[in-house]
Coordinates of C-alpha atoms and ligand atoms in Angstrom, one line a residue:
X1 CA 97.3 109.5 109.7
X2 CA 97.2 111.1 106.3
X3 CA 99.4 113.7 105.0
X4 CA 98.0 116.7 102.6
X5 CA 100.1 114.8 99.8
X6 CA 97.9 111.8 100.5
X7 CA 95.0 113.7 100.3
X8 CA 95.5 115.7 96.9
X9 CA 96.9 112.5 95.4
X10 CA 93.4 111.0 96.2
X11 CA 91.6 114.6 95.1
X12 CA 93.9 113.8 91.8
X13 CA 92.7 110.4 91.5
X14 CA 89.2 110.9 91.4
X15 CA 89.5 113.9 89.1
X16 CA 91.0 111.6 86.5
X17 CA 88.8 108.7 87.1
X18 CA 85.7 111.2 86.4
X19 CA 87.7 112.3 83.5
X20 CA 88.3 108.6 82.4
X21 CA 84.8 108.2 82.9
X22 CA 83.5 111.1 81.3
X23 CA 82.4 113.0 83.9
X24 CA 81.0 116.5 85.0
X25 CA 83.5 118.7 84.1
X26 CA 82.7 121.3 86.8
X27 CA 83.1 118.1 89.8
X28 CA 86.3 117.6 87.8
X29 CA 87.8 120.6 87.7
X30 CA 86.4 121.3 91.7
X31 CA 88.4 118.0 92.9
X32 CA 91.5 119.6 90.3
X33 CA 91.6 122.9 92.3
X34 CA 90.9 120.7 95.5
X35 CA 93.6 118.8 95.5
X36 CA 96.2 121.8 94.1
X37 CA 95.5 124.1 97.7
X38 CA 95.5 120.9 100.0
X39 CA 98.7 119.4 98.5
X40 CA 100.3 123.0 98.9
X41 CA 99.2 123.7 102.1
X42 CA 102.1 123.9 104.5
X43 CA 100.7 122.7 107.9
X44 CA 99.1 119.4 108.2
X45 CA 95.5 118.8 107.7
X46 CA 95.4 115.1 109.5
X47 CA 96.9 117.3 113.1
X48 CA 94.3 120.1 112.6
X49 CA 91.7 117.3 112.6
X50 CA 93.1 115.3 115.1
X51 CA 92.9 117.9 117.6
X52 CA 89.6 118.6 117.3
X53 CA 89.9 121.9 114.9
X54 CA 87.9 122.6 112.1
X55 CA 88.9 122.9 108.6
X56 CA 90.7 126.2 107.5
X57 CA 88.6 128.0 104.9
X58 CA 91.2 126.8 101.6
X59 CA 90.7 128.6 98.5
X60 CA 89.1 126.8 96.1
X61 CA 87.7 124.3 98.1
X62 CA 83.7 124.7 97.9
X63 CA 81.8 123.0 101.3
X64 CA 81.0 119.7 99.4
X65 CA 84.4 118.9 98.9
X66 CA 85.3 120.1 102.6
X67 CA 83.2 117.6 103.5
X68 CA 84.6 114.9 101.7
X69 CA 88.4 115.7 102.7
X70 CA 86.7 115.8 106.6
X71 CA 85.4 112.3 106.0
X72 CA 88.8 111.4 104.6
X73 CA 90.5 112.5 107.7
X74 CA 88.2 111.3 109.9
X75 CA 87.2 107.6 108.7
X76 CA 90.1 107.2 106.3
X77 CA 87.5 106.9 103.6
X78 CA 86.8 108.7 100.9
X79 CA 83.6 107.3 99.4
X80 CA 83.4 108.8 95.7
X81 CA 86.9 107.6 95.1
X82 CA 85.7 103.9 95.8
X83 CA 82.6 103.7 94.0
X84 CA 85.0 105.4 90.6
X85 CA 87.8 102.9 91.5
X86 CA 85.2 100.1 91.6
X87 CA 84.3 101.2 87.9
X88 CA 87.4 101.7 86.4
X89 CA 90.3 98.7 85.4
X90 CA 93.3 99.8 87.5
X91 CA 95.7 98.7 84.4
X92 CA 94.0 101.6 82.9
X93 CA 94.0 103.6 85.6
X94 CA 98.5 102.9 85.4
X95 CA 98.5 104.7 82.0
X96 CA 97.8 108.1 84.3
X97 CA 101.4 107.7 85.2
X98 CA 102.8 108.1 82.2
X99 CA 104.1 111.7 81.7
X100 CA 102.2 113.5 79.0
X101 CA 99.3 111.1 79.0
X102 CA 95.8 112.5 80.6
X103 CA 92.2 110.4 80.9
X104 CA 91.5 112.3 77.3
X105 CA 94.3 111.1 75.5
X106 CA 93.8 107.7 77.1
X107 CA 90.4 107.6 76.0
X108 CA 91.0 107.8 72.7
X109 CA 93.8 105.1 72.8
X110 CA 91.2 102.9 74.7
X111 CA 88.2 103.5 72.3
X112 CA 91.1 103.0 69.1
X113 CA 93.3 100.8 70.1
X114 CA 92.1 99.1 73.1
X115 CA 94.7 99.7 75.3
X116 CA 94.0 99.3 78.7
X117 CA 97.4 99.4 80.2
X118 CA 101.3 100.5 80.3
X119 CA 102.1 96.7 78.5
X120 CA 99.6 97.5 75.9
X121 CA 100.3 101.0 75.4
X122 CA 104.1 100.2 74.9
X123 CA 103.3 97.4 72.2
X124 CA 101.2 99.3 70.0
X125 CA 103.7 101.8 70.2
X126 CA 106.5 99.7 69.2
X127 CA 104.2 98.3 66.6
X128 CA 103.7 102.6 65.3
X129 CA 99.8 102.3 65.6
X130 CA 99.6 105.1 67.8
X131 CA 100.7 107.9 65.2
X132 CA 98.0 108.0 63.2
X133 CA 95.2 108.5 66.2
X134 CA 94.3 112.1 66.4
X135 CA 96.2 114.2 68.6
X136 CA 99.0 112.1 68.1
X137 CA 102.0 111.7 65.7
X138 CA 105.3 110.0 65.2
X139 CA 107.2 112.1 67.4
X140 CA 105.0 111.3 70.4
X141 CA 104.4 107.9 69.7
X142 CA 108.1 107.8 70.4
X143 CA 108.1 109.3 73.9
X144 CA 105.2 107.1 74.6
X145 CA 107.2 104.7 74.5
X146 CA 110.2 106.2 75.8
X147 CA 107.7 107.6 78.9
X148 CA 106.4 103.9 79.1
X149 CA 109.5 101.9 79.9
X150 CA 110.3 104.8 82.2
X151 CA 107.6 105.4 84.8
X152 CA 108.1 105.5 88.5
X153 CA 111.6 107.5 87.8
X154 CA 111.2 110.3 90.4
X155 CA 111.9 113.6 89.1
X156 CA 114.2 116.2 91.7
X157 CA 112.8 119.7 92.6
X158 CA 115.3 122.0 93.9
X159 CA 114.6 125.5 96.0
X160 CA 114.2 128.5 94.1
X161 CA 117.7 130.2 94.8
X162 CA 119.7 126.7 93.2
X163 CA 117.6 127.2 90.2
X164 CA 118.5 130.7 89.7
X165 CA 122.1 129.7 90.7
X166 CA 121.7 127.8 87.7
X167 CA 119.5 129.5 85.5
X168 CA 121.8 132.6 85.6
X169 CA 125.0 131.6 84.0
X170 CA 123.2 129.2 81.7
X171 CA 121.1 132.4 80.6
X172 CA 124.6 134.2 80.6
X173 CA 125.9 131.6 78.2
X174 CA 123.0 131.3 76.1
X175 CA 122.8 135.1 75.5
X176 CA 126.4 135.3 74.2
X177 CA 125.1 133.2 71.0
X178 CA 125.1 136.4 69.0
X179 CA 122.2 137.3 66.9
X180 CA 119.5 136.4 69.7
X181 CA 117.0 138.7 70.7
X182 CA 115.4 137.7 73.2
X183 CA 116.0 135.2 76.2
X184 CA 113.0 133.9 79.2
X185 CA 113.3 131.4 81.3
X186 CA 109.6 130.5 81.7
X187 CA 107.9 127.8 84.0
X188 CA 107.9 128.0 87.7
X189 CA 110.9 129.7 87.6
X190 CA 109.1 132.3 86.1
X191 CA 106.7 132.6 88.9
X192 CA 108.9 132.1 91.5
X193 CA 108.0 129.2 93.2
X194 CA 109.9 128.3 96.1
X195 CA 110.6 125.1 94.2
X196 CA 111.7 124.7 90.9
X197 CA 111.7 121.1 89.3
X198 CA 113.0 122.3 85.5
X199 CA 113.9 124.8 83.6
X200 CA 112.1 126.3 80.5
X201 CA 114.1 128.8 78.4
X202 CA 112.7 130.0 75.1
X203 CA 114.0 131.9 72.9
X204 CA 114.0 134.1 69.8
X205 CA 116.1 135.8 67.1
X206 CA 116.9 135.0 63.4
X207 CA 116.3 131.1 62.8
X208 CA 119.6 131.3 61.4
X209 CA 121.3 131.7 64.9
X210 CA 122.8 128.2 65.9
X211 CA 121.5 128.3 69.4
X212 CA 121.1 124.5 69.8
X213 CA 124.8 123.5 68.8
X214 CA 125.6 126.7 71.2
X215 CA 123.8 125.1 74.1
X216 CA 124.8 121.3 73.4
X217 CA 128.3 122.6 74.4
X218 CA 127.6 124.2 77.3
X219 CA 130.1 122.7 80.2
X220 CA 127.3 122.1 82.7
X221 CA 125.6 119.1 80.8
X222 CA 125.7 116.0 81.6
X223 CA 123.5 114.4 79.1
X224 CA 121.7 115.6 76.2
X225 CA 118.3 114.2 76.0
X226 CA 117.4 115.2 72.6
X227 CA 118.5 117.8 70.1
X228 CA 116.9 119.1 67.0
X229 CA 116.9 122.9 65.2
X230 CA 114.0 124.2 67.7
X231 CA 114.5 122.5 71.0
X232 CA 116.9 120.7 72.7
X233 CA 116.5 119.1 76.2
X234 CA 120.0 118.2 78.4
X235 CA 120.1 117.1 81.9
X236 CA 122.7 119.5 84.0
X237 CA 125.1 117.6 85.9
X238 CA 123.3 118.1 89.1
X239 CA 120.4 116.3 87.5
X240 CA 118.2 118.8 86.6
X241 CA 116.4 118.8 83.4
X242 CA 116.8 122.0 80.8
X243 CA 114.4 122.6 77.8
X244 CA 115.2 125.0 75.7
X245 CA 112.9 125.9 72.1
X246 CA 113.5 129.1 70.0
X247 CA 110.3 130.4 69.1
X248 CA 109.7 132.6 66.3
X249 CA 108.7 136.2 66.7
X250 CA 105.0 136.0 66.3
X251 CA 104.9 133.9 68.6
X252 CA 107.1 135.0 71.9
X253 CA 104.3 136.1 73.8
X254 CA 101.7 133.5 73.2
X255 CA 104.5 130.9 74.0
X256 CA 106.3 132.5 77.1
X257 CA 102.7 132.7 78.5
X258 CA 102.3 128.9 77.8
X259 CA 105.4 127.6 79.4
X260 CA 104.8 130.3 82.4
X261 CA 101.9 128.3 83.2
X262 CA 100.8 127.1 85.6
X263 CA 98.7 124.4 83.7
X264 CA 95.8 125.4 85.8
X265 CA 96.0 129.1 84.5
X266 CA 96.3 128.7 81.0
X267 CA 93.3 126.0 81.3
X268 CA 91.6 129.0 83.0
X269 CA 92.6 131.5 80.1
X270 CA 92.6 128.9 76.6
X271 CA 88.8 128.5 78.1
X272 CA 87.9 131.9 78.1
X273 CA 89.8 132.1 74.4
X274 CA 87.2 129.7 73.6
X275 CA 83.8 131.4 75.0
X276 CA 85.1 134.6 72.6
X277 CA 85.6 132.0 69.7
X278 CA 89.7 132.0 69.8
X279 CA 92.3 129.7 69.9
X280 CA 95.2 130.5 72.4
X281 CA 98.1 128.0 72.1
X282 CA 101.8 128.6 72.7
X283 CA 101.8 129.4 69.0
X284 CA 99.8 132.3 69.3
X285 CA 96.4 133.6 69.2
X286 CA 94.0 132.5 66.6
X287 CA 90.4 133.6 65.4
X288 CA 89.9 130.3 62.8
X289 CA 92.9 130.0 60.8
X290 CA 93.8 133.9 61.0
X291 CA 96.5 134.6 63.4
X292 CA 95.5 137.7 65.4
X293 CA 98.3 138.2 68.1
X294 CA 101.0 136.4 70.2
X295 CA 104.2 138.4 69.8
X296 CA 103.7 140.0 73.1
X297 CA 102.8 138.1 76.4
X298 CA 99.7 141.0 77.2
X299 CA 98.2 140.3 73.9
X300 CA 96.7 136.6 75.4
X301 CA 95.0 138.6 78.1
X302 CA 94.4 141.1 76.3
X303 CA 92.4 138.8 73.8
X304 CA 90.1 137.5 76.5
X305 CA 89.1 140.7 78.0
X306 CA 91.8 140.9 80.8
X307 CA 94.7 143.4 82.2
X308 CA 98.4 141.5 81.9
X309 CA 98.8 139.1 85.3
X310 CA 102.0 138.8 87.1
X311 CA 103.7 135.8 86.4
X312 CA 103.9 135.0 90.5
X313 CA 99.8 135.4 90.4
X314 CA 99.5 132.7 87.7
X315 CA 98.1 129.7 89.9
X316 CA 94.5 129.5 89.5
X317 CA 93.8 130.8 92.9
X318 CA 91.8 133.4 91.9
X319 CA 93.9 135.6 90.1
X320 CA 91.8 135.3 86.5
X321 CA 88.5 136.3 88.8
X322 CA 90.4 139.6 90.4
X323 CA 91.8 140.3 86.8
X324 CA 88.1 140.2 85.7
X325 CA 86.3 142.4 88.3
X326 CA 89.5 145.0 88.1
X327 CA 90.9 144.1 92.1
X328 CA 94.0 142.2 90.8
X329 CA 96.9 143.4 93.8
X330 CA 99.7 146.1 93.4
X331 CA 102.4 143.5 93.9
X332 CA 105.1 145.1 95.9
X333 CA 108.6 145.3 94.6
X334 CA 112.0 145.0 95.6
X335 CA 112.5 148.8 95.4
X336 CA 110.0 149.7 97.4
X337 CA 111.5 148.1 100.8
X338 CA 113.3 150.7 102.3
X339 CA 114.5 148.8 105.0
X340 CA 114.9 145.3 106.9
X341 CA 113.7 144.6 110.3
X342 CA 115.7 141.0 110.9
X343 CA 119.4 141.1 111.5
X344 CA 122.1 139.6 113.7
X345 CA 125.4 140.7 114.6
X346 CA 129.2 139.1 116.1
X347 CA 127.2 139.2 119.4
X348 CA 125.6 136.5 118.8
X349 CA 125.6 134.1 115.6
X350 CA 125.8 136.5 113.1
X351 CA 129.7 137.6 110.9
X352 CA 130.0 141.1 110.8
X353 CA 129.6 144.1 113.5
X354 CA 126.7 146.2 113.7
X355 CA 128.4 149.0 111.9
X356 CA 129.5 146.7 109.1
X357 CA 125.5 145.9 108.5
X358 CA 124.4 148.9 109.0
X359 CA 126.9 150.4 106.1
X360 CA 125.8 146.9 103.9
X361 CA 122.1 148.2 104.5
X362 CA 122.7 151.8 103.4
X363 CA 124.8 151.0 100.6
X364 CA 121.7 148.8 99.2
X365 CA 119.8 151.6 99.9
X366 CA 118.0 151.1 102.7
X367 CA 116.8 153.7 105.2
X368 CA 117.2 152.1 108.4
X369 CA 118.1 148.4 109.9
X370 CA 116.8 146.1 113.1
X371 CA 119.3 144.6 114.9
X372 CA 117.5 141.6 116.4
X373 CA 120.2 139.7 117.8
X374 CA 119.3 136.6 120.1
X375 CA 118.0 136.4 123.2
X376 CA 120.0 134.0 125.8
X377 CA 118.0 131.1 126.0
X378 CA 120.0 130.2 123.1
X379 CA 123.6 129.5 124.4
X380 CA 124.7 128.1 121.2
X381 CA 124.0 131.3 119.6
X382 CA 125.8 133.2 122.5
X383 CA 122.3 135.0 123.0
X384 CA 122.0 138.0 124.8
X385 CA 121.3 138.6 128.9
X386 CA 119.9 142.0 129.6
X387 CA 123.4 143.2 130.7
X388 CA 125.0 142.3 127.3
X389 CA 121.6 143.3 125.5
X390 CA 122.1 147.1 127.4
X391 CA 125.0 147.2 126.1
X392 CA 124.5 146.9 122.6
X393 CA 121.5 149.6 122.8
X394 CA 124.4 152.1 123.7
X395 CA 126.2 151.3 121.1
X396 CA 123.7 151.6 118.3
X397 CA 122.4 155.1 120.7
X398 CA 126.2 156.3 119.6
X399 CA 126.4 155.3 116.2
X400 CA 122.7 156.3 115.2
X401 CA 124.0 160.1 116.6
X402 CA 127.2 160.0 114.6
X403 CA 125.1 159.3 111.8
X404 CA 121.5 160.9 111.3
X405 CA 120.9 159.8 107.7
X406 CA 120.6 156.1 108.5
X407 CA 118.8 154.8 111.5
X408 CA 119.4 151.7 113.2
X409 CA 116.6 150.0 115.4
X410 CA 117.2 148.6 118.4
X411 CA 115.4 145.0 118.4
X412 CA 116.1 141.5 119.7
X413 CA 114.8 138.2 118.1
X414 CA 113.6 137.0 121.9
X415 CA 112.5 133.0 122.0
X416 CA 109.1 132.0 122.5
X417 CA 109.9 129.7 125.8
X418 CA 107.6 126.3 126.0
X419 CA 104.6 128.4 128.1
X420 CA 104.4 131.2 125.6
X421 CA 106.6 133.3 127.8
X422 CA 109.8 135.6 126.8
X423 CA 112.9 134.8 127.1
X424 CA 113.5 138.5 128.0
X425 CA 111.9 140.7 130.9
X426 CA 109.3 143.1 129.9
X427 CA 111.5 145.9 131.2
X428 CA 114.2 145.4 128.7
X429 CA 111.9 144.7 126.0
X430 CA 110.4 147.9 126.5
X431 CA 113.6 150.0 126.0
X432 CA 113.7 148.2 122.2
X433 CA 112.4 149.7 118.8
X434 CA 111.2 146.6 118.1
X435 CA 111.1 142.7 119.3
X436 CA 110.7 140.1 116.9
X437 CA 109.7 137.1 118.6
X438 CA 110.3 133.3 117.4
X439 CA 110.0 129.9 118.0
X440 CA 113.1 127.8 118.3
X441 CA 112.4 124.8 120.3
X442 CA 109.9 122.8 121.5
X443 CA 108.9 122.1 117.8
X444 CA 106.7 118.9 118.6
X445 CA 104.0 120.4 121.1
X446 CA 100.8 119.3 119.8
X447 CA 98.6 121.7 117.8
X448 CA 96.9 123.5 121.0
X449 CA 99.4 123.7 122.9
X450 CA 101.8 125.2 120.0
X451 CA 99.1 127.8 119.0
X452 CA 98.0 128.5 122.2
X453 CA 101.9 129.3 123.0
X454 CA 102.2 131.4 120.0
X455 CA 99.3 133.5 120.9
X456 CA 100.4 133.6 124.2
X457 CA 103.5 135.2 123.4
X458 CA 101.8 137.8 120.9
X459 CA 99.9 138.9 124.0
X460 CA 102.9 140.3 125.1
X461 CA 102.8 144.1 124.4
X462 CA 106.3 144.4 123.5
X463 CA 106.0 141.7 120.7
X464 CA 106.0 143.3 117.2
X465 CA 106.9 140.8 114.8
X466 CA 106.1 137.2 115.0
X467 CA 109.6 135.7 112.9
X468 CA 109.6 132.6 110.6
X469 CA 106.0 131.7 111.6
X470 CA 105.7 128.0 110.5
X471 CA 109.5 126.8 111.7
X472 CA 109.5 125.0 108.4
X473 CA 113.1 124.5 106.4
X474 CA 112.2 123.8 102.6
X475 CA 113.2 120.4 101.9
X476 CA 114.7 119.3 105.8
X477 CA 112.0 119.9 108.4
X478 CA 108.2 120.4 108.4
X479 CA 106.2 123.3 110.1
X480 CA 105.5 122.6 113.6
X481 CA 101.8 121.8 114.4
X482 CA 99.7 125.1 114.6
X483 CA 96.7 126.0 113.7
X484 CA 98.0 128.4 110.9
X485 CA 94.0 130.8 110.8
X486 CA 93.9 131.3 114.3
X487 CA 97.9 132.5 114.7
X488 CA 97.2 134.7 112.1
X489 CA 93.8 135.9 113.2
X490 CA 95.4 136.7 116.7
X491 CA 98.3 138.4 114.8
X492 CA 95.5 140.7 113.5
X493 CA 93.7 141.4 116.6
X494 CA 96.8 142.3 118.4
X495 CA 98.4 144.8 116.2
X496 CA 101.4 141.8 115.7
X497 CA 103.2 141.8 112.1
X498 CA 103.8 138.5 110.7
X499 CA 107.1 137.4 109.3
X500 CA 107.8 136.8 105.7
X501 CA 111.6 135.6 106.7
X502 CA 113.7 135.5 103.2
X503 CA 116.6 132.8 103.9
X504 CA 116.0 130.6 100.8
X505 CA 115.5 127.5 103.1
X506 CA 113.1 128.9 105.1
X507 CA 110.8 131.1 103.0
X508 CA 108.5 131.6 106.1
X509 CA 105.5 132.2 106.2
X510 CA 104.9 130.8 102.5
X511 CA 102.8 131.8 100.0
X512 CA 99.4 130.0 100.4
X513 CA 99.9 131.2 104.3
X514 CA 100.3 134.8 103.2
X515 CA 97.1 134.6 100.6
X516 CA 95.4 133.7 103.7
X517 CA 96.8 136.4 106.0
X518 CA 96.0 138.9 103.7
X519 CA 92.6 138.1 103.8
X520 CA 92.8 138.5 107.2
X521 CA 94.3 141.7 106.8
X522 CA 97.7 141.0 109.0
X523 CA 100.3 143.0 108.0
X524 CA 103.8 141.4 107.2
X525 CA 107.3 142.2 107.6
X526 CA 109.3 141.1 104.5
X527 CA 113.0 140.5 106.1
X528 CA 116.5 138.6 105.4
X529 CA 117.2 137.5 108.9
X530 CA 120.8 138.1 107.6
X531 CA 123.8 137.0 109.6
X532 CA 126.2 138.9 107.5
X533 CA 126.3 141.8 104.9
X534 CA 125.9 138.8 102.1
X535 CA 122.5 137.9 103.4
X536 CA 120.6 141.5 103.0
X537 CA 120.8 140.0 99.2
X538 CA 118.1 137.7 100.0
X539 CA 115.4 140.1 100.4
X540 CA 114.5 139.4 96.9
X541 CA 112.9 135.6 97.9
X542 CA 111.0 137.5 100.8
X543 CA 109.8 140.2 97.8
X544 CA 109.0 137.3 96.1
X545 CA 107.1 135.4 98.4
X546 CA 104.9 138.3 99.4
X547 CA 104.1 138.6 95.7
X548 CA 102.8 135.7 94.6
X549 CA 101.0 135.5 98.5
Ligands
ZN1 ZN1 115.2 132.7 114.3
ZN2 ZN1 117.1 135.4 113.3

């Protein structure tokens, strides 16, 4: 058994070893890409293989390198990787782990100074050898040395809505240092990840503002890390590292787009700087030694010959190509939802009635709402029988005539049983709006059996939505075994809408899933799966998930 982790780590590994070794910089960057998709793809390759399927088509991932992950899940051996670790020391190979130090850097320590490992690398630092080697100095000779004596500290990544529970009074607090003009917090924050392991905040205004004593007193730090007049990094108290720089004027947009990243796009973009003869760093945009732009984050596209890309597109995954050709998506936004198609009620597991969601909804602005209680396979949640499910249909018939400028659906989230079968008869389920059908037990089939029960169930005519697709919770509990291109192939053929479900644990199906279904050509249904009024909040993470799929 090996897991996609596994797999990109060894992807990784031979990337840097051909680095190390000076090798083809298109195989390098292939096995870069390679090893990006697989370690972000959310089903497991090794259970896919196992069972006898073929490879999903994976952006990025060209046939020879298929090929090579195939062999690596079928003999366990991945032959390039040997014959590169046969050439290399692994005492060099240990300097990869240090933070901040790639095969070029370490090439020119080798070549310099000879160092060949982490012992070596911390000795001439202590010694101050390293500041003088180009493309260092003393500052990072220091955190060389710092980085050295600290490797193998794991770092924490927390889900998207914690950051921003974060991020948003720290932002709050920040702003209040009078005098600033502008505040971002970049990174993957930025792009919305469904993770977030840090948080970059830049910032700019008179140099005179004291923004760094400002922010070494906010209450929430726990440690401050370093401090000088233009950055300062703190650890929060629930471990999670801040960095925050101000950045002058010229240089807002040239630097927000650096620490937006990814690393992979601005590789992409600082390489296409190059082929028109300019320099794109986070201090701007440079033809020679003549600044020509970087206040504004457009002006970097802009300078290589492309429109301004979304900050959720910004993963290498194709987004610089569409930019180029003129296909880059409309991303959808939060405003345009006018409604949400996942909802429970007090009959089952949900906290308010169906009149209190319904008002909730409105009040947000929506146009109508599904109610999509359970169905009674699950006792915990007090699902509903037909008799109790009839019931509810009458009420929302009466409340729907009492009020014609808001429309509430009439739908049921009915379980998937172990065959593939509904939990409710087809005569019921025809009286419904819609039926929104899901998985909730039986989570270890194998990978035939759990696609071939998924599909089953979206053969059933009634079945319009098919909810949190994968089963995964961020963090707690992988996606059940299914062959993700098939489910969402059948999805297609039968008219079925996938679910983008927008509870912050789940955010199912996730974003390299949605890519995918796209080109498919499913359609999805971004919804909160709310179980009170609270929860039609968290529509945004389902916005956000569909934009950067
Ligand atoms: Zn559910
Ligand atoms: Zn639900």
């Amino acid at each position: 058994m090996i897991s996609n982790s596994e797999i990109a780590s060894k992807l990784d590994e031979a990337a840097d070893l051909l680095e190390l070794q000076d090798g083809n910089p298109f195989r390098i960057r292939a096995c870069r890409n390679a090893a990006r998709t697989v370690s972000s793809w959310p089903a497991p390759l090794e259970r896919l293989r196992a069972s006898g399927h073929a490879l999903p088509k994976m952006p990025g991932i060209g046939k020879d390198l298929a090929g090579k992950i195939a062999e690596l899940l079928s003999t366990q051996q991945f032959a390039l990787l040997q014959e590169l670790r046969k050439k290399t020391p692994s005492s060099l190979v240990n300097l990869l782990k240090i933070p901040g130090l790639g095969p070029k850097r370490i090439r020119v320590l080798r070549d310099r100074l000879q160092i060949a490992s982490i012992q070596d690398l911390a000795y001439q630092a202590s010694q101050g050898r390293i500041r003088s080697l180009p493309g260092f100095g003393v500052k990072s000779e220091a955190q060389l040395l710092a980085e050295a004596k600290q490797v193998g500290s794991e770092k924490v990544r927390i889900k998207f809505i914690e950051a921003q529970q974060l991020a948003a009074p720290l932002v709050e607090y920040l702003k209040g240092c009078s005098g600033l003009t502008r505040l971002e917090v970049a990174g993957s924050f930025r792009r919305k990840c469904e993770t977030v392991g840090d948080l970059d905040i830049l910032a700019t205004g008179p140099k005179s503002v004291p923004l760094m004593d400002h922010f070494r007193a906010y209450e929430s730090i726990q440690k401050v890390v370093s401090f000088g007049p233009t950055r300062a990094t703190a650890i929060l108290k629930n471990g999670i590292q801040v960095d925050l720089r101000w950045i002058p004027d010229e240089s807002f947009g040239a630097a927000l787009h650096y620490f937006t990243g990814s690393k992979f796009h601005n590789i992409a973009i600082r390489r296409r700087g190059v082929q028109r003869g300019l320099k794109i760093n986070e201090y701007g945009i440079f033809r020679g030694a003549r600044r020509i732009g970087g206040a504004a984050e457009p002006e970097v596209f802009k300078s290589v010959g492309l429109p301004y890309i979304e900050p959720e597109l910004r993963e290498a995954r194709g987004e610089i190509e569409a930019a180029e050709q003129g296909r880059l998506p409309k991303l959808i936004t939060l405003g345009e939802l006018r409604g949400d198609l996942h909802s429970h009620t007090l009959a089952t597991d949900g906290h308010h009635s169906i009149t209190e969601m319904a008002q909730a909804a409105a009040s947000r602005g929506h146009r109508y709402l599904a109610i999509t209680d359970h169905s009674r396979r699950l006792g915990m949640a007090h699902g509903l029988d037909v008799s109790r499910l009839r019931q509810q249909l009458g009420e929302i018939d009466r409340l729907n005539q009492k009020n014609r400028s808001f429309r509430i659906l009439k739908g049921i989230e009915v379980d998937i049983l172990k065959d593939g079968s509904l939990d409710l008869p087809a005569e019921v389920l025809r009286e419904l709006d819609l039926v929104i059908a899901s998985v909730h037990s039986h989570f270890s089939l194998g990978m035939t059996e759990q696609t071939d029960r998924i599909l089953k169930a979206m053969d059933h005519p009634c079945v319009s939505i098919l909810g949190h697709p994968t089963g995964r919770l961020i963090g707690s509990r992988r996606p059940y075994e299914m062959d993700i291109e098939r489910v969402l192939r059948g999805a297609m053929e039968r008219g079925c809408a996938i679910e983008i479900n927008s509870q912050p644990q789940r955010l199912d199906l996730p974003d390299l899933f949605c890519k995918l279904g796209k080109e498919i050509g499913v359609k999805f249904a971004i919804s909160t799966d709310a179980h009170d009024t609270q929860d039609l909040g968290l529509i945004q993470y389902g916005v956000s998930v569909a934009r950067r799929g």
